[in-house]
Amino acid sequence: QIGWWLKVIRARQSRLVVADFAPCAQLAALIASIPSIAVGTGYSVPPSGLERFPVLLPDYAISIYDEGELLDAVNRALRHFGSAPLQHLSDIYSGGGAMPRTIAGLDPYDGMRAAPLLPPLNEKLPRPGGSGNEIFVYFSTSETENEALVDAVLGLGLPMRAFLPGADGETKTRFASAGVVVEPTPVPVEDIGRRTRLMIHSGQHGSLCLGLGMGLGQIAIPQHLEHLFHARKAAALAPVSIIGPSMKNADDIAGLIEAAYNDDAASSHARGVAMRLGDELFGDIGAITRERLLPLMS
């Protein structure tokens, strides 16, 4: 993989690599002596120089792979291409800097970075209004395979709009038959902000940031550990409830959603959080990106 990236970099005479979750591309840039920038969320863009990667979820603390063995494998590849070995596995990300788009409250490496974070939301997105009455459901992959969750959502009898790109036609029909407005394409965030009172999603970083920025209550149903980490961090900042795998009863799930929907104090709290975090969440991403990248091209 590194060899392929080296061929591309040399064939195109590249002067900079911007990598989204692509450590082999960044290693190739290191070998080719050109700068590289890692982009993504804070979770996926660690700082270099870590003695070891930290445990981010105490209840999932068993390492599947040995970090020392991984570092040895990387260094064998680097030696193959005549490059000096790394001291730490995280030094894969040492080729020029990092531009994670997140906020301090969601960043697992808060206080450990050399450069400021980039805001996750563009300046043009809506700010909190508080006038919406819908539940917005975003199930992107296998969430609809959870029958208890689907039964709970469809039995609520509340105004609801859903985008279900991971669902089959039968499931979408089932939602529509229950009175849910099923959107065929992604819903503009302006419409979400105007119509919505409560968001239900898997705890994706982007969805959580949208909810935080628009002052909406949120329900997260994590599908993997990154979702769980971000949902827990968001819940420490704002009204975000988490439905875990142990919650298997549709009535219990429906009760949690109804309580969140009807909680006026939580809704007010969410709007206050949005105002407080506005400067961290929103920014002119184009201007900030140019400011960071152009000096590396000189």
Protein backbone atom coordinates (compact mmCIF):
# COMPACT_ATOMS: atom_id res chain seq x y z
CA GLN A 1 0.00 0.00 0.00
CA ILE A 2 2.80 2.43 0.84
CA GLY A 3 4.54 1.58 -2.43
CA TRP A 4 1.35 2.36 -4.38
CA TRP A 5 1.01 5.73 -2.68
CA LEU A 6 4.67 6.53 -3.39
CA LYS A 7 4.13 5.84 -7.08
CA VAL A 8 1.11 8.17 -7.14
CA ILE A 9 2.92 10.94 -5.25
CA ARG A 10 5.94 10.77 -7.57
CA ALA A 11 3.91 10.40 -10.77
CA ARG A 12 1.85 13.48 -9.94
CA GLN A 13 4.77 15.39 -8.41
CA SER A 14 2.63 16.04 -5.35
CA ARG A 15 3.81 18.63 -2.83
CA LEU A 16 1.25 17.95 -0.10
CA VAL A 17 -0.93 15.04 1.02
CA VAL A 18 -4.26 15.71 2.77
CA ALA A 19 -5.38 12.38 4.22
CA ASP A 20 -8.74 11.35 5.60
CA PHE A 21 -8.10 8.20 7.68
CA ALA A 22 -5.23 7.11 5.38
CA PRO A 23 -2.12 6.33 7.43
CA CYS A 24 -0.38 4.54 4.54
CA ALA A 25 -0.71 7.69 2.41
CA GLN A 26 0.82 9.70 5.26
CA LEU A 27 3.69 7.24 5.63
CA ALA A 28 4.33 7.53 1.90
CA ALA A 29 4.42 11.31 2.24
CA LEU A 30 6.91 10.94 5.08
CA ILE A 31 9.15 8.74 2.91
CA ALA A 32 8.80 11.18 -0.02
CA SER A 33 9.75 14.11 2.28
CA ILE A 34 6.59 16.09 1.60
CA PRO A 35 4.19 17.38 4.28
CA SER A 36 0.94 15.60 5.09
CA ILE A 37 -2.13 16.74 6.96
CA ALA A 38 -4.61 14.40 8.63
CA VAL A 39 -8.26 15.46 8.52
CA GLY A 40 -11.30 13.95 10.18
CA THR A 41 -12.80 14.00 13.66
CA GLY A 42 -10.71 14.26 16.79
CA TYR A 43 -11.31 10.56 17.38
CA SER A 44 -9.77 9.58 14.04
CA VAL A 45 -6.95 12.15 14.04
CA PRO A 46 -4.68 11.53 17.03
CA PRO A 47 -1.72 13.80 17.75
CA SER A 48 1.78 12.47 17.18
CA GLY A 49 4.17 11.78 20.06
CA LEU A 50 1.83 9.63 22.16
CA GLU A 51 3.76 7.09 24.22
CA ARG A 52 0.77 4.80 23.78
CA PHE A 53 -2.74 5.31 22.50
CA PRO A 54 -5.06 5.91 25.46
CA VAL A 55 -8.07 3.81 26.46
CA LEU A 56 -11.03 5.94 25.40
CA LEU A 57 -13.81 3.77 26.86
CA PRO A 58 -12.96 2.20 30.25
CA ASP A 59 -15.50 -0.59 29.71
CA TYR A 60 -13.70 -1.56 26.47
CA ALA A 61 -10.10 -1.59 27.73
CA ILE A 62 -8.76 -4.86 26.28
CA SER A 63 -6.41 -4.31 23.34
CA ILE A 64 -6.93 -6.69 20.44
CA TYR A 65 -3.59 -5.80 18.84
CA ASP A 66 -0.28 -5.11 20.55
CA GLU A 67 0.83 -1.54 19.86
CA GLY A 68 4.51 -2.48 19.97
CA GLU A 69 4.00 -5.14 17.32
CA LEU A 70 2.12 -2.68 15.12
CA LEU A 71 4.96 -0.16 15.46
CA ASP A 72 7.48 -2.87 14.52
CA ALA A 73 5.47 -3.67 11.38
CA VAL A 74 5.34 -0.01 10.37
CA ASN A 75 9.08 0.41 10.96
CA ARG A 76 9.89 -2.67 8.89
CA ALA A 77 7.98 -1.07 6.01
CA LEU A 78 9.79 2.23 6.51
CA ARG A 79 13.19 0.51 6.51
CA HIS A 80 12.20 -1.26 3.29
CA PHE A 81 11.92 2.17 1.65
CA GLY A 82 15.11 3.49 3.28
CA SER A 83 13.31 5.71 5.78
CA ALA A 84 14.11 6.21 9.48
CA PRO A 85 11.92 4.32 11.98
CA LEU A 86 9.23 5.95 14.10
CA GLN A 87 9.53 6.21 17.87
CA HIS A 88 5.77 5.93 18.50
CA LEU A 89 2.92 4.48 16.47
CA SER A 90 1.14 7.84 16.60
CA ASP A 91 4.13 9.42 14.82
CA ILE A 92 2.48 8.25 11.59
CA TYR A 93 0.64 11.58 11.99
CA SER A 94 3.79 13.71 12.40
CA GLY A 95 4.25 14.70 8.75
CA GLY A 96 3.12 18.31 8.93
CA GLY A 97 0.13 18.69 11.18
CA ALA A 98 -3.49 17.78 11.70
CA MET A 99 -6.82 19.47 11.07
CA PRO A 100 -9.47 17.63 13.06
CA ARG A 101 -12.94 19.17 12.87
CA THR A 102 -14.48 18.85 16.32
CA ILE A 103 -14.86 20.72 19.61
CA ALA A 104 -12.86 20.35 22.79
CA GLY A 105 -15.74 18.65 24.58
CA LEU A 106 -15.80 15.82 22.00
CA ASP A 107 -12.05 15.53 21.43
CA PRO A 108 -10.34 12.54 23.10
CA TYR A 109 -7.01 14.37 22.81
CA ASP A 110 -8.14 17.71 24.22
CA GLY A 111 -5.15 19.68 25.53
CA MET A 112 -2.65 17.50 23.67
CA ARG A 113 -2.68 19.19 20.26
CA ALA A 114 -0.20 21.68 18.83
CA ALA A 115 -2.74 23.53 16.64
CA PRO A 116 -6.31 24.70 17.31
CA LEU A 117 -9.23 22.51 16.29
CA LEU A 118 -11.32 23.35 13.24
CA PRO A 119 -15.02 23.94 13.90
CA PRO A 120 -17.18 21.02 12.72
CA LEU A 121 -20.03 23.14 11.30
CA ASN A 122 -20.01 25.75 8.56
CA GLU A 123 -20.93 29.30 9.46
CA LYS A 124 -24.00 29.23 7.20
CA LEU A 125 -25.82 26.54 9.20
CA PRO A 126 -28.85 27.58 11.27
CA ARG A 127 -28.60 28.61 14.90
CA PRO A 128 -31.12 27.51 17.55
CA GLY A 129 -34.71 28.57 17.07
CA GLY A 130 -36.77 26.29 19.29
CA SER A 131 -39.94 26.38 17.19
CA GLY A 132 -39.86 22.87 15.69
CA ASN A 133 -42.16 20.06 16.79
CA GLU A 134 -40.92 17.06 14.75
CA ILE A 135 -38.71 14.13 15.64
CA PHE A 136 -36.02 13.71 12.99
CA VAL A 137 -34.84 10.11 12.62
CA TYR A 138 -31.60 9.31 10.80
CA PHE A 139 -30.90 5.58 10.56
CA SER A 140 -27.97 5.21 8.17
CA THR A 141 -27.09 1.51 8.29
CA SER A 142 -28.48 -1.41 10.28
CA GLU A 143 -30.48 0.44 12.96
CA THR A 144 -33.79 -0.72 11.49
CA GLU A 145 -32.80 -4.35 12.18
CA ASN A 146 -33.46 -3.59 15.85
CA GLU A 147 -37.14 -4.55 16.03
CA ALA A 148 -37.67 -3.14 19.52
CA LEU A 149 -36.28 0.21 18.39
CA VAL A 150 -38.45 0.29 15.26
CA ASP A 151 -41.57 -0.73 17.20
CA ALA A 152 -40.87 1.99 19.76
CA VAL A 153 -40.35 4.72 17.16
CA LEU A 154 -43.37 3.78 15.06
CA GLY A 155 -45.63 3.54 18.07
CA LEU A 156 -44.96 7.04 19.36
CA GLY A 157 -47.70 8.84 17.43
CA LEU A 158 -45.62 12.03 17.33
CA PRO A 159 -44.85 14.14 14.23
CA MET A 160 -41.84 12.48 12.68
CA ARG A 161 -39.61 12.74 9.62
CA ALA A 162 -37.01 10.10 8.70
CA PHE A 163 -34.10 9.59 6.35
CA LEU A 164 -33.34 5.88 6.12
CA PRO A 165 -30.60 5.27 3.52
CA GLY A 166 -29.72 1.88 5.02
CA ALA A 167 -33.28 0.52 5.03
CA ASP A 168 -34.94 -1.66 2.41
CA GLY A 169 -38.15 -0.72 0.60
CA GLU A 170 -40.35 -2.79 2.90
CA THR A 171 -39.02 -1.02 5.98
CA LYS A 172 -39.48 2.41 4.42
CA THR A 173 -43.06 1.49 3.54
CA ARG A 174 -43.63 0.38 7.13
CA PHE A 175 -42.42 3.78 8.39
CA ALA A 176 -44.58 5.64 5.88
CA SER A 177 -47.66 3.55 6.80
CA ALA A 178 -47.16 4.60 10.42
CA GLY A 179 -47.44 8.26 9.40
CA VAL A 180 -43.73 9.03 9.22
CA VAL A 181 -42.58 11.36 6.45
CA VAL A 182 -39.86 9.26 4.79
CA GLU A 183 -37.42 11.44 2.87
CA PRO A 184 -35.86 9.95 -0.29
CA THR A 185 -32.75 12.15 -0.11
CA PRO A 186 -30.74 13.84 2.66
CA VAL A 187 -32.71 16.60 4.37
CA PRO A 188 -31.19 20.11 4.22
CA VAL A 189 -29.91 21.08 7.64
CA GLU A 190 -31.85 24.33 7.44
CA ASP A 191 -35.06 22.28 7.30
CA ILE A 192 -33.95 20.05 10.16
CA GLY A 193 -33.24 23.08 12.32
CA ARG A 194 -36.58 24.72 11.51
CA ARG A 195 -38.82 21.67 11.95
CA THR A 196 -37.16 19.56 14.61
CA ARG A 197 -37.48 19.30 18.37
CA LEU A 198 -35.63 16.00 18.90
CA MET A 199 -33.10 14.07 16.79
CA ILE A 200 -32.68 10.28 16.86
CA HIS A 201 -29.53 8.85 15.31
CA SER A 202 -26.61 6.52 16.02
CA GLY A 203 -24.35 9.05 17.69
CA GLN A 204 -22.35 9.95 14.60
CA HIS A 205 -20.00 12.83 15.30
CA GLY A 206 -21.56 14.98 12.57
CA SER A 207 -25.11 14.35 13.73
CA LEU A 208 -24.20 15.11 17.34
CA CYS A 209 -22.54 18.37 16.31
CA LEU A 210 -25.59 19.36 14.25
CA GLY A 211 -27.82 18.73 17.23
CA LEU A 212 -25.51 20.66 19.55
CA GLY A 213 -25.24 23.56 17.11
CA MET A 214 -28.97 23.81 16.45
CA GLY A 215 -29.97 23.45 20.10
CA LEU A 216 -31.89 20.19 19.71
CA GLY A 217 -32.41 17.34 22.13
CA GLN A 218 -30.87 14.08 20.93
CA ILE A 219 -31.24 10.32 21.31
CA ALA A 220 -28.21 8.23 20.30
CA ILE A 221 -28.27 4.51 19.53
CA PRO A 222 -24.53 3.73 19.07
CA GLN A 223 -23.65 1.12 16.45
CA HIS A 224 -19.93 0.95 17.29
CA LEU A 225 -17.38 2.30 19.76
CA GLU A 226 -16.72 5.64 18.08
CA HIS A 227 -20.46 6.36 18.24
CA LEU A 228 -20.52 5.40 21.92
CA PHE A 229 -17.51 7.56 22.78
CA HIS A 230 -18.91 10.64 21.06
CA ALA A 231 -22.41 10.11 22.46
CA ARG A 232 -21.06 9.89 26.00
CA LYS A 233 -18.99 13.04 25.55
CA ALA A 234 -21.96 14.89 24.05
CA ALA A 235 -24.18 13.75 26.93
CA ALA A 236 -21.78 15.48 29.32
CA LEU A 237 -22.41 18.74 27.44
CA ALA A 238 -26.10 18.73 26.53
CA PRO A 239 -29.36 16.75 26.67
CA VAL A 240 -28.28 13.58 24.84
CA SER A 241 -29.78 10.24 25.91
CA ILE A 242 -28.13 6.95 24.95
CA ILE A 243 -30.00 3.76 24.12
CA GLY A 244 -27.58 0.88 24.62
CA PRO A 245 -27.82 -2.78 23.61
CA SER A 246 -29.16 -3.72 27.05
CA MET A 247 -32.38 -1.76 26.40
CA LYS A 248 -34.40 -4.37 24.50
CA ASN A 249 -37.99 -3.50 25.43
CA ALA A 250 -39.93 -1.34 22.97
CA ASP A 251 -42.01 0.28 25.74
CA ASP A 252 -38.87 1.29 27.63
CA ILE A 253 -37.33 2.79 24.50
CA ALA A 254 -40.54 4.63 23.65
CA GLY A 255 -40.77 5.97 27.19
CA LEU A 256 -37.25 7.38 27.00
CA ILE A 257 -37.94 9.05 23.65
CA GLU A 258 -41.27 10.51 24.82
CA ALA A 259 -39.69 11.85 28.00
CA ALA A 260 -36.94 13.57 25.98
CA TYR A 261 -39.46 15.00 23.52
CA ASN A 262 -41.68 16.45 26.25
CA ASP A 263 -38.88 17.82 28.46
CA ASP A 264 -39.15 21.59 28.04
CA ALA A 265 -36.31 22.21 30.48
CA ALA A 266 -34.01 19.96 28.46
CA SER A 267 -34.99 21.76 25.25
CA SER A 268 -34.17 25.10 26.83
CA HIS A 269 -30.88 23.68 28.08
CA ALA A 270 -30.01 22.43 24.57
CA ARG A 271 -30.59 25.90 23.10
CA GLY A 272 -28.40 27.43 25.79
CA VAL A 273 -25.61 24.96 25.04
CA ALA A 274 -25.85 25.86 21.35
CA MET A 275 -25.38 29.52 22.12
CA ARG A 276 -22.47 28.82 24.48
CA LEU A 277 -20.66 26.54 22.03
CA GLY A 278 -21.39 28.63 18.93
CA ASP A 279 -17.86 29.96 18.46
CA GLU A 280 -16.41 26.43 18.73
CA LEU A 281 -18.99 24.75 16.53
CA PHE A 282 -19.34 27.23 13.66
CA GLY A 283 -16.70 28.77 11.41
CA ASP A 284 -15.62 29.64 7.88
CA ILE A 285 -14.04 26.29 7.03
CA GLY A 286 -12.78 27.43 3.64
CA ALA A 287 -10.85 30.38 5.08
CA ILE A 288 -9.42 28.35 7.95
CA THR A 289 -8.34 25.53 5.64
CA ARG A 290 -6.59 27.91 3.24
CA GLU A 291 -4.81 29.57 6.16
CA ARG A 292 -3.50 26.18 7.36
CA LEU A 293 -2.61 24.61 4.00
CA LEU A 294 -1.19 27.36 1.83
CA PRO A 295 2.00 27.84 3.91
CA LEU A 296 2.77 24.15 3.41
CA MET A 297 2.69 24.62 -0.36
CA SER A 298 5.24 27.42 -0.46
